[in-house]
Short mmCIF file of C-alpha atoms and ligand atoms in Angstrom, two decimals:
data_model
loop_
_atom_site.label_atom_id
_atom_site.label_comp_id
_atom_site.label_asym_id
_atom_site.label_seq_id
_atom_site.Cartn_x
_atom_site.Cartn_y
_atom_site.Cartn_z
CA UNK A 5 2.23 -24.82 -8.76
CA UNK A 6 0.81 -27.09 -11.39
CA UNK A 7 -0.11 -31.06 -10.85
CA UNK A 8 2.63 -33.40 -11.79
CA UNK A 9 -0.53 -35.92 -12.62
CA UNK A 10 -2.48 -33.84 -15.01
CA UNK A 11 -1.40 -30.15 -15.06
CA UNK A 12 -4.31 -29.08 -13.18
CA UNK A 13 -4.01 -26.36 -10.65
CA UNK A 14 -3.40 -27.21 -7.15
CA UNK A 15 -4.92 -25.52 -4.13
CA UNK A 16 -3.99 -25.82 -0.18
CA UNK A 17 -6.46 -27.11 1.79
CA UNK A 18 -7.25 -29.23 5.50
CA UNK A 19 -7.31 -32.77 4.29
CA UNK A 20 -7.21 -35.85 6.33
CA UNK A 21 -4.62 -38.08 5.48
CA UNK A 22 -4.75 -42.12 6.11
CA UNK A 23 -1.83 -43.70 7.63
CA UNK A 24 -2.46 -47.55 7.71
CA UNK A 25 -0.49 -49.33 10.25
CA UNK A 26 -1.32 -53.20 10.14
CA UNK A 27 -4.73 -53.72 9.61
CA UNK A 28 -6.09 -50.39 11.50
CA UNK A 29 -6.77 -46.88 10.13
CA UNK A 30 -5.69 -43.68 11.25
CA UNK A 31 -7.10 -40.78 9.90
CA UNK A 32 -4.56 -37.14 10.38
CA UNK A 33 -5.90 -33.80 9.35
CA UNK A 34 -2.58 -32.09 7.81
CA UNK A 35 -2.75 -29.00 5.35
CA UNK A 36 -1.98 -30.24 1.55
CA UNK A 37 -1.98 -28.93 -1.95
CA UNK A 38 -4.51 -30.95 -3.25
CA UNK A 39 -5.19 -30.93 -7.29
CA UNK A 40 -8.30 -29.70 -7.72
CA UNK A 41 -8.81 -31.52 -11.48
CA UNK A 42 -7.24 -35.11 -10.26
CA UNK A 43 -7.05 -34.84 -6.23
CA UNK A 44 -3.59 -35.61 -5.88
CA UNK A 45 -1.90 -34.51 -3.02
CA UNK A 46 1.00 -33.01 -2.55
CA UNK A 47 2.82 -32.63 1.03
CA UNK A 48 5.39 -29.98 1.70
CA UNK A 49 8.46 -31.58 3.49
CA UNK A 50 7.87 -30.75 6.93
CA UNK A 51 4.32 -32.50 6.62
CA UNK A 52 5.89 -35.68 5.46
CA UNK A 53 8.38 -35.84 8.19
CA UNK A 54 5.40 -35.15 10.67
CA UNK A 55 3.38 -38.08 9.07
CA UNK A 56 6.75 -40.54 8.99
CA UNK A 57 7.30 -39.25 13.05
CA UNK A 58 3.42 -40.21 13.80
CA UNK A 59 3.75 -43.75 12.09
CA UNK A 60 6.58 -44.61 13.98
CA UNK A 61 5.22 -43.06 17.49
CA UNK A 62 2.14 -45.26 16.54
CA UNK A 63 4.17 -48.25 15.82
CA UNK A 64 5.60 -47.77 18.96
CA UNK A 65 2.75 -47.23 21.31
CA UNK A 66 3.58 -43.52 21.91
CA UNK A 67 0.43 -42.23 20.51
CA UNK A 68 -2.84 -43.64 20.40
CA UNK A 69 -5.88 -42.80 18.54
CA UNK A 70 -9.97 -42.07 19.08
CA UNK A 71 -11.81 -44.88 17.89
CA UNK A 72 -14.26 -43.01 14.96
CA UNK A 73 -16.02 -45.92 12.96
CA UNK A 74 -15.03 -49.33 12.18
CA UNK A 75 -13.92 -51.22 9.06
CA UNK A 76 -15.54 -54.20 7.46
CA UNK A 77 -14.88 -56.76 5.31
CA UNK A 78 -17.91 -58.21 3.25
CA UNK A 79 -17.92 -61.48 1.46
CA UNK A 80 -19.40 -61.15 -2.20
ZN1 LIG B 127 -4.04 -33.42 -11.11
#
């Protein structure tokens, strides 16, 4: 498989993956083919529909995450 971005060549690898829900930050470690020219990612089927199933179960309270850092906003 080739990049759809760039045409470079794509590789699968760990990655984490951000899901933003509101204004808080979860981080996912899923498998992706990742471009190695570009870094786009690509997600087979199955990992999208795992992503889409932990938004919602996040959304809903089902699942809830390890604080890891925090996120600030800095005036310029
Ligand atoms: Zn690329």
């Amino acid at each position: 498989m080739r990049c759809a971005v760039c045409g470079g060549a794509v590789r699968l690898q760990n990655v984490q993956e951000e899901l933003i829900i509101g204004s808080d930050h979860y981080m996912v470690s899923v498998r992706a083919e990742v471009c190695q020219s570009c870094g786009e990612r690509y997600f087979s089927e199955r990992t999208t529909a795992k992503l889409v199933q932990l938004q919602e179960a996040i959304q809903q309270g089902r699942i809830k995450g390890e604080v890891i850092g925090r996120v600030y906003e800095v005036a310029k």
